[in-house]
GROMACS .gro file of C-alpha atoms in nm:
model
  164
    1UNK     CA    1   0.000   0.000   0.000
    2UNK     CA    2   0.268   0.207   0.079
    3UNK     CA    3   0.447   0.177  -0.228
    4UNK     CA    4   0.144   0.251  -0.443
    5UNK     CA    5   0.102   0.579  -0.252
    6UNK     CA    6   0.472   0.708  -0.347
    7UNK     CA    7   0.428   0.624  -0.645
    8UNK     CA    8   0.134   0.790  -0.718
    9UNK     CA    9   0.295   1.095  -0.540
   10UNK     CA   10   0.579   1.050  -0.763
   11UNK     CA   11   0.355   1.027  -1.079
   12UNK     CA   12   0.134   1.309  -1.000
   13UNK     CA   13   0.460   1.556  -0.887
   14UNK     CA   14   0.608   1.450  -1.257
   15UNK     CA   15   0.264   1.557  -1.421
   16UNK     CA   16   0.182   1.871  -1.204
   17UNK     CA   17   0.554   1.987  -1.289
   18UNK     CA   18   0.542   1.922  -1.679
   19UNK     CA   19   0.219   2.128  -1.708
   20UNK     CA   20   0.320   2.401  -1.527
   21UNK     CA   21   0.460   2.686  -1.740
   22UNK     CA   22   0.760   2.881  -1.663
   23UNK     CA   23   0.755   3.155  -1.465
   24UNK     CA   24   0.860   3.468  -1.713
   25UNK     CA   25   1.135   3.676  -1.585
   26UNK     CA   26   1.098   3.972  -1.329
   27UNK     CA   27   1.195   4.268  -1.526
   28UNK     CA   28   0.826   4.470  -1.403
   29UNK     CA   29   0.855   4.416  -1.008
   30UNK     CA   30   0.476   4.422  -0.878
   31UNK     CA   31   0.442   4.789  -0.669
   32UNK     CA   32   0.428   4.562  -0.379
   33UNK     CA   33   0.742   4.374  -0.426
   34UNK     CA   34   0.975   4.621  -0.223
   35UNK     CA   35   0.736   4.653   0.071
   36UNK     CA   36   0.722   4.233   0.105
   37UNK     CA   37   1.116   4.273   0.068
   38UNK     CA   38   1.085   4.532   0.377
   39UNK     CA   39   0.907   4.286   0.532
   40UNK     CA   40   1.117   4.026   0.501
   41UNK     CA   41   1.464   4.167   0.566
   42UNK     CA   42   1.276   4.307   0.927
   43UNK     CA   43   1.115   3.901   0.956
   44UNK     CA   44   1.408   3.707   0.884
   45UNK     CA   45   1.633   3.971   1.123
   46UNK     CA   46   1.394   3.882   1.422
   47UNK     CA   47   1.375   3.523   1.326
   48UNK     CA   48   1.754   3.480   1.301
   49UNK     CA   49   1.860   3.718   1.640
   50UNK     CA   50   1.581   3.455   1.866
   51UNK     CA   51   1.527   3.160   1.656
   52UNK     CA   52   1.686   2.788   1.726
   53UNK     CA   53   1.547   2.709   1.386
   54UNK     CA   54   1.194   2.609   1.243
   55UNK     CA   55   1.033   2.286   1.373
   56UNK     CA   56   0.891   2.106   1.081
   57UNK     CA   57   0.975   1.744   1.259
   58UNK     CA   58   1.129   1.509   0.966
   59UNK     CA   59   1.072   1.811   0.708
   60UNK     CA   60   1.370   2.035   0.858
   61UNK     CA   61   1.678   1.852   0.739
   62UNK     CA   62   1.517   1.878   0.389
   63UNK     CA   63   1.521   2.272   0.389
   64UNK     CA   64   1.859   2.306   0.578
   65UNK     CA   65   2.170   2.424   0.365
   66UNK     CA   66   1.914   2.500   0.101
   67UNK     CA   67   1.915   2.803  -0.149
   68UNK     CA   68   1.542   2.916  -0.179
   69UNK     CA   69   1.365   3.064  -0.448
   70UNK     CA   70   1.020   3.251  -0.264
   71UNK     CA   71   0.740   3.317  -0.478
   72UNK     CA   72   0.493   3.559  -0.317
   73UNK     CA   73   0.119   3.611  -0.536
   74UNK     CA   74  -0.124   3.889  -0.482
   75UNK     CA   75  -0.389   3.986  -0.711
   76UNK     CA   76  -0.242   3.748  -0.992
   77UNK     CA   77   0.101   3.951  -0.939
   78UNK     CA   78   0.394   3.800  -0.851
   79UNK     CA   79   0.751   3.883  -0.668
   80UNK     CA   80   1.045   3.632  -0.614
   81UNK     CA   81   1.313   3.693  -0.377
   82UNK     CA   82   1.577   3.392  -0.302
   83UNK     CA   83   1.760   3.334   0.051
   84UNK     CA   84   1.956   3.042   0.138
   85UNK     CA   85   1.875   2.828   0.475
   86UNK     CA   86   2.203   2.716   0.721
   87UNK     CA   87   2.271   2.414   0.857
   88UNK     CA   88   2.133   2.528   1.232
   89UNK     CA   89   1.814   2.684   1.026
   90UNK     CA   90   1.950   3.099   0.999
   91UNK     CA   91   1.818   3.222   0.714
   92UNK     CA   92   2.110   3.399   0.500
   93UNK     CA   93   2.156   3.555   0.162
   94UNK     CA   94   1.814   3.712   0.125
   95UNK     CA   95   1.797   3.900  -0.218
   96UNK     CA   96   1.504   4.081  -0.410
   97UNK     CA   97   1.534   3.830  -0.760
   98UNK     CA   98   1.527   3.442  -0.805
   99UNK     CA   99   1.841   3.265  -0.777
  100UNK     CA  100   1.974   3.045  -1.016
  101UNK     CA  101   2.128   2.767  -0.828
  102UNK     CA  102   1.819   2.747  -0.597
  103UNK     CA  103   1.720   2.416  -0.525
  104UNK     CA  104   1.375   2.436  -0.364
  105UNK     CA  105   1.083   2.693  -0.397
  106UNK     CA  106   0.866   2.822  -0.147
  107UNK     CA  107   0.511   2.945  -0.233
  108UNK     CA  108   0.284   3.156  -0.082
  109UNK     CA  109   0.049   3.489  -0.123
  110UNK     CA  110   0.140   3.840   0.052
  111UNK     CA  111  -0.115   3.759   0.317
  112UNK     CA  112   0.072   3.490   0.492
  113UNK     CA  113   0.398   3.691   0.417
  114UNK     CA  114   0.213   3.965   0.635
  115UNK     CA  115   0.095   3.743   0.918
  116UNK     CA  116   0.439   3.577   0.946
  117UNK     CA  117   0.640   3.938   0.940
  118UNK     CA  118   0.354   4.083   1.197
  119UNK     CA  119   0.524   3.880   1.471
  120UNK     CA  120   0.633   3.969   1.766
  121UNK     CA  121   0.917   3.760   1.825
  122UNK     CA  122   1.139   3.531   1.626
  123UNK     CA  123   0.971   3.212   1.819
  124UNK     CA  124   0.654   3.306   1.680
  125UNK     CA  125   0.802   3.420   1.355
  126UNK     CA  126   0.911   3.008   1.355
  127UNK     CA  127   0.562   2.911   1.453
  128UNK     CA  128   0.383   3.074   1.191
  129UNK     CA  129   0.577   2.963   0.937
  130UNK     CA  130   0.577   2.586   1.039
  131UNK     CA  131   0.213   2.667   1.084
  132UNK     CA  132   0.168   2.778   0.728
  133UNK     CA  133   0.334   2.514   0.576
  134UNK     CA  134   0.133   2.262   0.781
  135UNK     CA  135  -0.158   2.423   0.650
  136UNK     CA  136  -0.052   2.431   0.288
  137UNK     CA  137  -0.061   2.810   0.320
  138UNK     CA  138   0.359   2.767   0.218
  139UNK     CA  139   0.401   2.500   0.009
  140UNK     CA  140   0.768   2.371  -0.060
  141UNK     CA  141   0.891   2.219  -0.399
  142UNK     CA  142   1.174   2.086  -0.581
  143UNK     CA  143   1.280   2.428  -0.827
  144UNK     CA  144   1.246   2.318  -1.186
  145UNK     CA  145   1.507   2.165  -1.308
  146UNK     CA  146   1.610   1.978  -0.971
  147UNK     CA  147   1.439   1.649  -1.014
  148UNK     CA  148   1.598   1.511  -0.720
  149UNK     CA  149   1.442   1.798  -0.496
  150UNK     CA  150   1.108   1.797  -0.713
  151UNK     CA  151   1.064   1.403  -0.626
  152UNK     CA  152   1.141   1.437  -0.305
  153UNK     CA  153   0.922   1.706  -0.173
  154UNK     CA  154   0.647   1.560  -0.366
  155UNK     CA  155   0.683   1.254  -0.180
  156UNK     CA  156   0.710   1.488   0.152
  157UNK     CA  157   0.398   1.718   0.054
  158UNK     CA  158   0.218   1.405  -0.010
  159UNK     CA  159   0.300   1.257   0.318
  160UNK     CA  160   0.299   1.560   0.513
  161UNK     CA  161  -0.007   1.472   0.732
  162UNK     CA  162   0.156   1.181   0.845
  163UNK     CA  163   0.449   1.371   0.922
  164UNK     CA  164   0.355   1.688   1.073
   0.00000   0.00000   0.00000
């Protein structure tokens, strides 16, 4: 039974990433895009200074030493920004484009950006983002063109109720 159910995840994550289109370069920045960077640089600064990392049980060592790609939506607009995740879960290298060597992708709307950088401490920062990811509110992928990470989180999104 088990097997079946990877390899349907497997199958469907091979489908769903095939019939997605590209995502066209950023050379017309939403309005927005520099405020959620605001946001971010503040969030990730009070994550970092109180933060032992993010708790996302078995998911963690997946996203540690990880260069992220972050694709924030609002109003059919969208803004990536890139950062790269440490080995004891800092959050490092946050920039205002898409990285090229980025190996997983993190999406999510401005709303749940918002909620996340409204916190008042970096424990909380943690929780709400575990939180959001739990509730599919952040959902983590293999970037295209990393099959290996693109497998693998399917496998993990597909399993993440057991897991979480």
């Amino acid at each position: 039974m088990s097997q079946r159910v990877l390899v349907l995840a497997v199958a469907s994550l091979l489908v769903a990433s095939v019939a997605v289109a590209p995502v066209a370069a950023q050379s017309d920045r939403p309005a927005w895009s520099g405020e959620v960077f605001a946001q971010l640089e503040a969030g990730f600064e009070l994550y970092n200074g109180a933060s032992g990392g993010v708790d996302l049980g078995p998911l963690s060592g997946q996203i540690e030493n990880k260069r992220v790609n972050l694709y924030v939506s609002d109003g059919g607009e969208t803004a990536v920004y890139s950062f790269r995740m440490t080995g004891d879960g800092r959050v490092v290298d946050l920039r205002e484009s898409a990285h090229d060597d980025a190996t997983l992708r993190m999406e999510t709307d401005r709303t749940t950006m918002s909620h996340i950088a409204d916190s008042a401490s970096g424990e909380q920062a943690a929780n709400r983002f575990a939180d959001a990811v739990q509730n599919d509110d952040i959902v983590i992928r293999g970037e295209r063109g990393n099959l290996v990470a693109q497998v693998t989180w399917g496998v993990l999104n597909a399993l993440k109720g057991f897991l979480l």
